[in-house]
Tab-separated table of C-alpha atoms (C1' of nucleotides) in Angstrom:
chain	number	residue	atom	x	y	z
R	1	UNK	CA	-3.605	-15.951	-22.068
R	2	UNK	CA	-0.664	-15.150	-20.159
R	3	UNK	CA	2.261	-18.016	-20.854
R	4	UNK	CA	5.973	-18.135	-20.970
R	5	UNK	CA	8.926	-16.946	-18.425
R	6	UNK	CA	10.667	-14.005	-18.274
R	7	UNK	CA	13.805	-12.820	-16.213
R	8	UNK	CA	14.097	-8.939	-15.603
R	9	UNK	CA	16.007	-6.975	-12.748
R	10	UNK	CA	14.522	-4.906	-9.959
R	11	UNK	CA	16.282	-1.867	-9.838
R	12	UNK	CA	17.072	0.122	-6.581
R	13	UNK	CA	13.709	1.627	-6.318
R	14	UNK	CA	12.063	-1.205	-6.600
R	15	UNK	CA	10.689	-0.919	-9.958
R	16	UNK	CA	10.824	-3.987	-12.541
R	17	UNK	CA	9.705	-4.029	-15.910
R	18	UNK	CA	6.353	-6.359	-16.686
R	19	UNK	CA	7.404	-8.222	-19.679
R	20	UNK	CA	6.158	-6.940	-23.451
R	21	UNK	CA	4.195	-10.069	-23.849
R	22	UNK	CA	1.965	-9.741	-20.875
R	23	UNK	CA	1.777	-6.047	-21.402
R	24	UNK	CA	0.622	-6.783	-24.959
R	25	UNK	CA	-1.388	-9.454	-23.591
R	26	UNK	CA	-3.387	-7.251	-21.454
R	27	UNK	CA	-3.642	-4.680	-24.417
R	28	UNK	CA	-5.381	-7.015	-27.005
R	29	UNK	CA	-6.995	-9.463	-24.700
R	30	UNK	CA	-8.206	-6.698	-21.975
R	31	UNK	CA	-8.141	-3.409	-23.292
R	32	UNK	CA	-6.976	-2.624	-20.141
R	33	UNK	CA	-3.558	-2.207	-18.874
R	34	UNK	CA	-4.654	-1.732	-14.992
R	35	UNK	CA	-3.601	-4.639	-12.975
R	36	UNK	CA	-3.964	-5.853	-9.234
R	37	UNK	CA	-0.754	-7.415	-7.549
R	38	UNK	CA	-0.902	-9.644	-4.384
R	39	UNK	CA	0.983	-12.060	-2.800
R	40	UNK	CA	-0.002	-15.749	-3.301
R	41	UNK	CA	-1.438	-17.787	-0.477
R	42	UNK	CA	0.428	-20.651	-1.916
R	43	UNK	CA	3.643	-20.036	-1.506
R	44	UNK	CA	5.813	-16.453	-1.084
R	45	UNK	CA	5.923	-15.336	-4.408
R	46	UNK	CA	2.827	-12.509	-6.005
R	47	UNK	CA	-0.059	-12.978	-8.431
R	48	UNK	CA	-0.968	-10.657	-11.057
R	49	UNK	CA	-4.379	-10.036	-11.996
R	50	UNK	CA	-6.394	-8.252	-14.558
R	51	UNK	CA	-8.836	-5.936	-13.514
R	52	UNK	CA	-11.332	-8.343	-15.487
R	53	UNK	CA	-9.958	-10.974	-13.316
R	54	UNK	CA	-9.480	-9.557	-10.166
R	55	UNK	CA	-13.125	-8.530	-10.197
R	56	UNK	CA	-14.244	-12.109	-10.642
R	57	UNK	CA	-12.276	-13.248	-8.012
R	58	UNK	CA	-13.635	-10.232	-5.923
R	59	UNK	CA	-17.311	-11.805	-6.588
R	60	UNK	CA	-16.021	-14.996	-5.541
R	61	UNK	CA	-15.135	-14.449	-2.605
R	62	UNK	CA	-17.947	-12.248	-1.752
R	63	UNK	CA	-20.296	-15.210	-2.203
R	64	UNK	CA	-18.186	-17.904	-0.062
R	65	UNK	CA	-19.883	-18.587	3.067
R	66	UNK	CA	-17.611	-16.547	6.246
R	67	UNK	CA	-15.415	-18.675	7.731
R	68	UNK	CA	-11.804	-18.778	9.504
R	69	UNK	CA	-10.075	-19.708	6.565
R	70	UNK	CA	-11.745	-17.352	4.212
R	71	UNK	CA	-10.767	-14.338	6.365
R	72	UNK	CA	-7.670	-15.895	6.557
R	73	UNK	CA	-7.484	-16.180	2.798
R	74	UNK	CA	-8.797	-12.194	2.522
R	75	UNK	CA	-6.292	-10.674	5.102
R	76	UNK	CA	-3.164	-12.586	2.791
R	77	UNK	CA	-4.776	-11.455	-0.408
R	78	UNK	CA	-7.478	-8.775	-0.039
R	79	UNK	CA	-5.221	-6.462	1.999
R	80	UNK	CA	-1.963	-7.077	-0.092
R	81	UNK	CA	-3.769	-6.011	-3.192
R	82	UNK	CA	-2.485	-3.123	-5.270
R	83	UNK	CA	-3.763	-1.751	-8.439
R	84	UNK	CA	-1.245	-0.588	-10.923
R	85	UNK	CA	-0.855	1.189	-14.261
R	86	UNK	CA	2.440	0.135	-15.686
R	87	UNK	CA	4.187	3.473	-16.334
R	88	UNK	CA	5.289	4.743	-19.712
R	89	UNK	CA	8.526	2.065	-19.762
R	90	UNK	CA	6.228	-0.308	-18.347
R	91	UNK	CA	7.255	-0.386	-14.929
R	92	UNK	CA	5.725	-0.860	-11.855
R	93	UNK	CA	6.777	0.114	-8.229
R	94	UNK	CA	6.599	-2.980	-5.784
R	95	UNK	CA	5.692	-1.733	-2.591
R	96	UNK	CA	8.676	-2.751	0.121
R	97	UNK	CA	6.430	-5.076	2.085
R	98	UNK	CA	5.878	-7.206	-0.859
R	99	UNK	CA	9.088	-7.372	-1.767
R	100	UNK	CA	9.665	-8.650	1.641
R	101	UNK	CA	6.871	-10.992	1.375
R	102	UNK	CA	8.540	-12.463	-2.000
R	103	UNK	CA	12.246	-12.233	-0.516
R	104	UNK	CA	12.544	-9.654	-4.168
R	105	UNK	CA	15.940	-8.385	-4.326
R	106	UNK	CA	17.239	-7.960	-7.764
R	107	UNK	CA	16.839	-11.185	-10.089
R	108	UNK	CA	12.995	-11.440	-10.616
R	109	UNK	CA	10.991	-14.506	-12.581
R	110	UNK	CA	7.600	-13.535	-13.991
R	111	UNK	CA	5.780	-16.621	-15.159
R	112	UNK	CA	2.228	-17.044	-17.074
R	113	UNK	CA	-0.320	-18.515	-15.491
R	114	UNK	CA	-2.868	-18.328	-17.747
R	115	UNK	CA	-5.446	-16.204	-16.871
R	116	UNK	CA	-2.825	-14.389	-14.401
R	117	UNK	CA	0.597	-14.369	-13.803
R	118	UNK	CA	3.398	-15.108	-11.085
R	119	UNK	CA	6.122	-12.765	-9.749
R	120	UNK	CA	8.755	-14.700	-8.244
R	121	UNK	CA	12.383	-13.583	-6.777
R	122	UNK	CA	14.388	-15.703	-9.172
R	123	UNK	CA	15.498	-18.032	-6.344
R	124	UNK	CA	12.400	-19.026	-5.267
R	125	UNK	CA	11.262	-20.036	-8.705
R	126	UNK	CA	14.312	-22.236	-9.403
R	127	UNK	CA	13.770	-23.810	-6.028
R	128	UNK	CA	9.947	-24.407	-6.892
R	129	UNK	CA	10.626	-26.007	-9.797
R	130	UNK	CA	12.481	-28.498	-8.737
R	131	UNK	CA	9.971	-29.367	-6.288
R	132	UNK	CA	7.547	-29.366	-9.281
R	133	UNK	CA	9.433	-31.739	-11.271
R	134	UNK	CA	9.152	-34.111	-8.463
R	135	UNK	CA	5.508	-33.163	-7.397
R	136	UNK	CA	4.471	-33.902	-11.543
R	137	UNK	CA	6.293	-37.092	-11.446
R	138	UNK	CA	3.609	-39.396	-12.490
R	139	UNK	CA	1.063	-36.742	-13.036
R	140	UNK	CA	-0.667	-37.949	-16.157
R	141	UNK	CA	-2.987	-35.276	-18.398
R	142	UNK	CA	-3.577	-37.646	-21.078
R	143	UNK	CA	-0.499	-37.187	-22.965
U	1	UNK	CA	-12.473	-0.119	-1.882
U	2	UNK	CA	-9.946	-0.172	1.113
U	3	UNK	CA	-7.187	-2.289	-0.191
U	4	UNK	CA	-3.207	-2.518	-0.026
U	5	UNK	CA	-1.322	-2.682	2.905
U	6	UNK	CA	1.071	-0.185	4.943
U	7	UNK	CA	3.270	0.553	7.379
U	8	UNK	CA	3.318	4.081	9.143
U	9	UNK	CA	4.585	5.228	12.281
U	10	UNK	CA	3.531	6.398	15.682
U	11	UNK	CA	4.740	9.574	16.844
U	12	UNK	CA	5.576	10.179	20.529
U	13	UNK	CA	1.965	12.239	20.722
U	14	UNK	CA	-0.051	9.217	19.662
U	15	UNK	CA	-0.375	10.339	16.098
U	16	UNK	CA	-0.365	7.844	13.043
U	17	UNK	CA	-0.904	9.043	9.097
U	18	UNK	CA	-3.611	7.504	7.300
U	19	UNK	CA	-2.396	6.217	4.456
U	20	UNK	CA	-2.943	8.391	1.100
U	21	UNK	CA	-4.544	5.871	-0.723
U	22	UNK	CA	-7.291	5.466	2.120
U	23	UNK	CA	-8.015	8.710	2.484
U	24	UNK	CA	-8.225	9.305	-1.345
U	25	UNK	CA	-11.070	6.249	-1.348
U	26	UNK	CA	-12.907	8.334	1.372
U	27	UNK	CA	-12.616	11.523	-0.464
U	28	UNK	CA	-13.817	9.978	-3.865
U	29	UNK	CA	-15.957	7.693	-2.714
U	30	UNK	CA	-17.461	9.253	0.003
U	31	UNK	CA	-17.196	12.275	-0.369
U	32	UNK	CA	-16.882	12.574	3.312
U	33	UNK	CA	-13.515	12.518	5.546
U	34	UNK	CA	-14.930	11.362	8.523
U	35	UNK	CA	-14.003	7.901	9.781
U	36	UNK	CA	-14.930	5.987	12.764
U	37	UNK	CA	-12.657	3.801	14.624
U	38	UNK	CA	-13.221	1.209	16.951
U	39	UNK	CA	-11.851	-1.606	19.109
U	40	UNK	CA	-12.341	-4.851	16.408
U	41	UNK	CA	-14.124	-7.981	18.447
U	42	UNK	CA	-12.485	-10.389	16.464
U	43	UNK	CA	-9.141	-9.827	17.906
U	44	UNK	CA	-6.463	-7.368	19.314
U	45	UNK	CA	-6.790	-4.384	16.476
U	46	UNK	CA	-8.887	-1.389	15.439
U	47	UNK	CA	-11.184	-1.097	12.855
U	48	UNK	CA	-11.970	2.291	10.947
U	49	UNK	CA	-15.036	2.704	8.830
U	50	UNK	CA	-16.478	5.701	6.855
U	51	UNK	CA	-19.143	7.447	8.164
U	52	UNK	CA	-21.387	5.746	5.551
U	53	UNK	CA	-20.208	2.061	6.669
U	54	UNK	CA	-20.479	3.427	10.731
U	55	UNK	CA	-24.036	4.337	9.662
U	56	UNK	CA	-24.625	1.057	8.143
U	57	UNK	CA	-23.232	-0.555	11.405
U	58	UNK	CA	-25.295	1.077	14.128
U	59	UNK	CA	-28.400	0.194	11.833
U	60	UNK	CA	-27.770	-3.212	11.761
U	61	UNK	CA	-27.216	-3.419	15.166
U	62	UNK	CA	-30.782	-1.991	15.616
U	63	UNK	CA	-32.365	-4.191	14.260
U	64	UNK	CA	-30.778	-7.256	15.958
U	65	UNK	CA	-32.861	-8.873	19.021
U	66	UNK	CA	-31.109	-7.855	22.208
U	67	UNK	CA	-29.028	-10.744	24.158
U	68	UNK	CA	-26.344	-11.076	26.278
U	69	UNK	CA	-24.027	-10.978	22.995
U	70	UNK	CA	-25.726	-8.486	21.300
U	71	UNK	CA	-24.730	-6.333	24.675
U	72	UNK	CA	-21.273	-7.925	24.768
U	73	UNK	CA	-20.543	-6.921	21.177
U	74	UNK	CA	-21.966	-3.417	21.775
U	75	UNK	CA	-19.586	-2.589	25.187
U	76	UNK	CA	-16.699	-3.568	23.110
U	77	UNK	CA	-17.664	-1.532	19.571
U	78	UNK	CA	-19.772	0.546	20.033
U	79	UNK	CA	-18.361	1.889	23.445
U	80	UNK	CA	-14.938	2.566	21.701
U	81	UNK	CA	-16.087	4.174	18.805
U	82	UNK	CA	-14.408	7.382	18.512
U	83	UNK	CA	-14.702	9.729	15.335
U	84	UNK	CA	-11.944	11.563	13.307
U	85	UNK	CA	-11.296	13.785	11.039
U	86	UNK	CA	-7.557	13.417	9.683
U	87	UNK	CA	-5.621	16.852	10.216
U	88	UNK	CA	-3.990	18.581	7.470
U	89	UNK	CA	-1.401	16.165	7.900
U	90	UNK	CA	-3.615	13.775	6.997
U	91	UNK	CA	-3.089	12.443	10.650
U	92	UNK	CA	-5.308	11.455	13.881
U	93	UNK	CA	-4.362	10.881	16.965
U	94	UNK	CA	-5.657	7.418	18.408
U	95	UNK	CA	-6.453	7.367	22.272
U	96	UNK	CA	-4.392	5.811	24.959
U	97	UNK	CA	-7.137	3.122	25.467
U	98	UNK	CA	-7.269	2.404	21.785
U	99	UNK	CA	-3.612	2.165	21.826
U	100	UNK	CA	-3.155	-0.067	24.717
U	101	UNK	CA	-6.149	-2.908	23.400
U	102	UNK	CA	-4.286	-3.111	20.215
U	103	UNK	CA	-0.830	-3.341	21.656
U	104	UNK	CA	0.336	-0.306	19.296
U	105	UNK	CA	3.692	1.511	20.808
U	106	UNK	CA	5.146	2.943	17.305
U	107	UNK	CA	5.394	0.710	14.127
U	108	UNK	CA	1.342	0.527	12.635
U	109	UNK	CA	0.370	-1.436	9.954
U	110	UNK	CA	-2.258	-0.344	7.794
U	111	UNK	CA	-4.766	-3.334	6.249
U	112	UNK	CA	-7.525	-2.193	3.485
U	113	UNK	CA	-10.019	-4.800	3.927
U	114	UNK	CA	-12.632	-3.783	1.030
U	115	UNK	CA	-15.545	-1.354	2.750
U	116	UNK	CA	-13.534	-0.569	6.420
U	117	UNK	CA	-9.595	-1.203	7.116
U	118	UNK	CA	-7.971	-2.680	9.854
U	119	UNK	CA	-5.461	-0.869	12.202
U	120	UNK	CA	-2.475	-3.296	13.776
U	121	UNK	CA	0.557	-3.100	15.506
U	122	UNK	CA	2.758	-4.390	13.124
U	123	UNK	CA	4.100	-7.141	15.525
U	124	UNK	CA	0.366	-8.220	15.922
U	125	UNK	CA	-0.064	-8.003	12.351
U	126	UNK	CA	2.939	-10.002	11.548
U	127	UNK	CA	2.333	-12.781	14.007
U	128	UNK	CA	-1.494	-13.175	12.385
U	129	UNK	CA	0.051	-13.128	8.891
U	130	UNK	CA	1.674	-16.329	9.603
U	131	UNK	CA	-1.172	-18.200	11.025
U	132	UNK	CA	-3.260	-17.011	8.030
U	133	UNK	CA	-0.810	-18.558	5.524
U	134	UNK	CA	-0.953	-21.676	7.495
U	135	UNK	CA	-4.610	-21.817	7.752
U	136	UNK	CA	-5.298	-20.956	4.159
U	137	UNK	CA	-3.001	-22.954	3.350
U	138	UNK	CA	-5.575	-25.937	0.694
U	139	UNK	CA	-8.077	-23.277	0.852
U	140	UNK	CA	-8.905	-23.156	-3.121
U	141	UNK	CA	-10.712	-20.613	-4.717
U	142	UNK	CA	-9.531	-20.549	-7.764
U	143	UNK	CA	-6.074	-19.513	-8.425
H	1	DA	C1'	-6.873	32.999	38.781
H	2	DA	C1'	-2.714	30.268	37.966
H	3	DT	C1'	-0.655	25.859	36.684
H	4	DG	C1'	0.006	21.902	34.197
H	5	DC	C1'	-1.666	18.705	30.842
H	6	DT	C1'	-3.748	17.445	26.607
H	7	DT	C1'	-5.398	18.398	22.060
H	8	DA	C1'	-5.657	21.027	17.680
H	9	DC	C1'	-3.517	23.365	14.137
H	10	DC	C1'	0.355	24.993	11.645
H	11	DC	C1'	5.031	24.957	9.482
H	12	DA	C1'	9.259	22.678	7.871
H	13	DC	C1'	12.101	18.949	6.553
H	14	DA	C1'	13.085	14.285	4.744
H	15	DA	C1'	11.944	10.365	2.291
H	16	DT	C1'	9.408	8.245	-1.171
H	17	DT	C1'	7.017	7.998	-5.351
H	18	DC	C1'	5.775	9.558	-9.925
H	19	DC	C1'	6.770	10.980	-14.484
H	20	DC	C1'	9.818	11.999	-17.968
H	21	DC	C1'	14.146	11.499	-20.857
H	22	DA	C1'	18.255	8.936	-22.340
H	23	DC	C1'	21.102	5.013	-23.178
H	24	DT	C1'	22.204	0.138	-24.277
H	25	DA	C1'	21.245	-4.326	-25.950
H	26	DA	C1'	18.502	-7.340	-28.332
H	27	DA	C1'	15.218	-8.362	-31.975
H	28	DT	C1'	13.272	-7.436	-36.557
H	29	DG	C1'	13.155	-6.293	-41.395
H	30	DC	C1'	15.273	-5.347	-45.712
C	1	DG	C1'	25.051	-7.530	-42.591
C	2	DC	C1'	23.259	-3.102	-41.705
C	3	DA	C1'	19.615	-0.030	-40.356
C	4	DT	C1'	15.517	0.453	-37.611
C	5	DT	C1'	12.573	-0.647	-34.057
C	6	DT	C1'	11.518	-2.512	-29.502
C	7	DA	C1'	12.569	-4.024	-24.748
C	8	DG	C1'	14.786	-3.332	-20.611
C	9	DT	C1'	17.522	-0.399	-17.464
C	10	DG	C1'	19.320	3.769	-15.187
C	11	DG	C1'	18.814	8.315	-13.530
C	12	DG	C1'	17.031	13.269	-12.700
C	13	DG	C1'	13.644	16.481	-11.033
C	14	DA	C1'	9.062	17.610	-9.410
C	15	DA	C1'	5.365	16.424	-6.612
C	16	DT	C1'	3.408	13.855	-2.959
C	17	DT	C1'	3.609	11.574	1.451
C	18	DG	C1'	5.155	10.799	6.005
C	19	DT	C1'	7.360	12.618	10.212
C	20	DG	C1'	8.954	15.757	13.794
C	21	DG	C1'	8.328	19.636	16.302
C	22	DG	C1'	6.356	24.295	17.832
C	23	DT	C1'	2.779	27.221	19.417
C	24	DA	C1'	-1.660	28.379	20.848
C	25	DA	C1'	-6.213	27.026	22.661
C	26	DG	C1'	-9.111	24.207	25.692
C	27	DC	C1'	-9.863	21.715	30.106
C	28	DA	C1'	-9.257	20.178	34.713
C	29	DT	C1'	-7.147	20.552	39.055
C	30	DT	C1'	-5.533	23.219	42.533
DNA sequence: AATGCTTACCCACAATTCCCCACTAAATGC
DNA sequence: GCATTTAGTGGGGAATTGTGGGTAAGCATT
């Protein structure tokens, strides 16, 4: 289970740190460090995936019935897709075009998502959530 | 698997690079540099299979009962289909024709799109980018 | 046979990416 | 509170990738 936020910076080349948790996360829970970055057909930020989990969503797909949406859904998230290996500071390289797609400068928000999580530029994520807090208004999950 | 995205350039000879990690999946996985491209039916780009997935293709086609569509489908694939092998560059050069159906002058985008990828001019590519968020926009799958 | 055009193949440079080491700040343990 | 570990950040150098251009070979037209 991925949970929590963290805050690190993008440095010139593009490179940000995935946070310890998640990378200890994937360690124990995975036993597999490689995962798949795209952006989010939600909104302009990027989803991390396991491999476990990408593949599942990879089967998923393939057994949705074609349709317009569905390649539209596989040209946003299929052809983003990149597979990483965090390197030995636990790094990765976002590629420019995703850092485009995310408006990524510096300030970066990673955010578990459970099973996966969100990379946002910081800016976006504060902006989201106060959407959210207006969106859950009301929201009730038995508690 | 074709996947990630990138952005290349056309030199004034009509040349493009294939990106690396494309032609490492067709060295690995194939085992065979040869790709095929062709004009896509779906809309303004080119499509570029292995020689495996061409194969697969032309098979399929086959065995499908001839019709005007079937015929209409062919003139526009089939007719186009030009092979390559990538110089030591890693290059090919893509045809005037090509060129002018999918709009290309010098910016390319590169599209992995699981067992072919796609071949755009990045303003194309842009422009269908946006109308893909918009239509998947409520398309759930799962994340 | 000569000319011009296009294509194929090669070399060279520039930019990007990868992989390693080093430093600082924060967290942890005694 | 001090020492030790861990996390995050910056930077250097080597290797890879992308790009531009040059030269020679093939083809068609004249």
């Amino acid at each position: 289970m991925f949970q929590g936020e963290f805050s690190n910076n993008m440095d010139d080349k593009g490179r940000v740190s995935i946070p310890a948790a998640f990378r200890d996360t994937l360690k124990t829970h995975h036993a597999d460090e490689r995962i798949v970055i795209t952006r989010s057909p939600h909104s302009r930020y990027l989803t991390a995936y396991p491999m476990r989990e990408w593949k599942r969503l990879q089967a998923r797909i393939a057994a949705t019935p074609p349709s317009p949406q569905l390649r539209a859904f596989k040209r946003i998230v299929i052809s983003s897709a990149q597979e990483y290996i965090p390197d030995r500071q636990g790094r990765v390289l976002v590629a420019p075009s995703m850092r485009e797609y995310a408006d990524m400068d510096r300030a970066i928000q990673f955010a578990g998502a459970g099973e996966t999580f969100e990379i946002w530029a910081k800016a976006s994520w504060d902006k989201q959530l106060e959407n959210d807090l207006v969106l859950a208004q009301g929201f009730e999950l038995g508690l």
